[in-house]
GROMACS .gro file of C-alpha atoms in nm:
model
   69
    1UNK     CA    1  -0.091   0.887   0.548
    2UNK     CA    2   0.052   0.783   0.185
    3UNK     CA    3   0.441   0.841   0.189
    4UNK     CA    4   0.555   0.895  -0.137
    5UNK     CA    5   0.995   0.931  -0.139
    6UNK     CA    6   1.097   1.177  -0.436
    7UNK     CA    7   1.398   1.146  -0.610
    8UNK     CA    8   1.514   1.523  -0.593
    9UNK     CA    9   1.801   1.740  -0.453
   10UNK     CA   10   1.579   1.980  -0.306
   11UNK     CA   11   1.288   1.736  -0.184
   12UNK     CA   12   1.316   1.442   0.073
   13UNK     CA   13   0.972   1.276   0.022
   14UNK     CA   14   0.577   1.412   0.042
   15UNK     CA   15   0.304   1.307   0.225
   16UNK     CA   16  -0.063   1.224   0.146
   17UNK     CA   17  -0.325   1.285   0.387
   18UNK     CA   18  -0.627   1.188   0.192
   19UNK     CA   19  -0.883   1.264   0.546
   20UNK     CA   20  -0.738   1.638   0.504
   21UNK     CA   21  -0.656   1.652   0.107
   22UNK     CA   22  -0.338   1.756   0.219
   23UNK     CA   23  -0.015   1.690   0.056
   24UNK     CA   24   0.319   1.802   0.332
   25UNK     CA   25   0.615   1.815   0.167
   26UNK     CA   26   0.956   1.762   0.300
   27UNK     CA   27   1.237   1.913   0.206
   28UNK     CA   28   1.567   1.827   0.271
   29UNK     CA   29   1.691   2.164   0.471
   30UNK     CA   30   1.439   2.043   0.747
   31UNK     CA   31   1.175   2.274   0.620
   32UNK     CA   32   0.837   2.114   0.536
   33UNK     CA   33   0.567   2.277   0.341
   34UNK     CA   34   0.172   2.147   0.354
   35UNK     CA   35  -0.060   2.159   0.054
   36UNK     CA   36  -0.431   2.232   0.063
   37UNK     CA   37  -0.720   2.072  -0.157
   38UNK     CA   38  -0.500   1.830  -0.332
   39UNK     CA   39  -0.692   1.498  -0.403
   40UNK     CA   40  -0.615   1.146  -0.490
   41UNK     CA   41  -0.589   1.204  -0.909
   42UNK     CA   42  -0.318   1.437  -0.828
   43UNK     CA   43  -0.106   1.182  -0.590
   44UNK     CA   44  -0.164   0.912  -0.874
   45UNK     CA   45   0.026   1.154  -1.100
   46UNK     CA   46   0.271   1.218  -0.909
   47UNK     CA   47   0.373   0.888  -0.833
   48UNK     CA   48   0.331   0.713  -1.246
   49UNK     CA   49   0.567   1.079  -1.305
   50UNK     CA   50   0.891   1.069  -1.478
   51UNK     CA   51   0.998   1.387  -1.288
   52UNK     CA   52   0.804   1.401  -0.935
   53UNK     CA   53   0.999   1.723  -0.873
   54UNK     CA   54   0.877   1.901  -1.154
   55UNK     CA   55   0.526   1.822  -1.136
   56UNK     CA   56   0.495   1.922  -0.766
   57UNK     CA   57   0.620   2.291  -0.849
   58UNK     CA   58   0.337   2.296  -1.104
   59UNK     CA   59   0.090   2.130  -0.823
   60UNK     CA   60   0.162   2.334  -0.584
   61UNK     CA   61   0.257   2.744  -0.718
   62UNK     CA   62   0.103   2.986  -0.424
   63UNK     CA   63  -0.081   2.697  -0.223
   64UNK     CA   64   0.224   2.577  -0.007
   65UNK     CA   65   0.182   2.702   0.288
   66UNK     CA   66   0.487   2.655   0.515
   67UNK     CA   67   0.465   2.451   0.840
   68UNK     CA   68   0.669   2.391   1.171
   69UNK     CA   69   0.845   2.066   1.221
   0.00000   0.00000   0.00000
């Protein structure tokens, strides 16, 4: 699993599980959120990206589902 950190008020760091396509994402209330069907193009954007945050609102829109810690 690929940890990527992200510079963001809202968003600790994500997670890359390239077996699963899966992208969890960790925010910083505790809450984490996991990512269906994202593959490996989309993690190399995110981490050359000027603004990681902004880019994984656009990734993800309804496909977040929310997990338990």
């Amino acid at each position: 699993m690929k940890m990527i950190p992200i510079g963001s008020k809202q968003i600790t760091f994500v997670a890359y599980d390239d077996q699963a396509a899966q992208m969890h994402i960790q925010y910083h209330t505790g809450q984490t959120y996991t990512c269906c069907g994202v593959n490996e193009d989309q993690v190399q954007l995110l981490l050359q990206s000027p603004n990681p945050y902004d880019l994984i609102v656009r990734m993800t829109g309804k496909n977040a589902l929310p997990t338990k810690v």
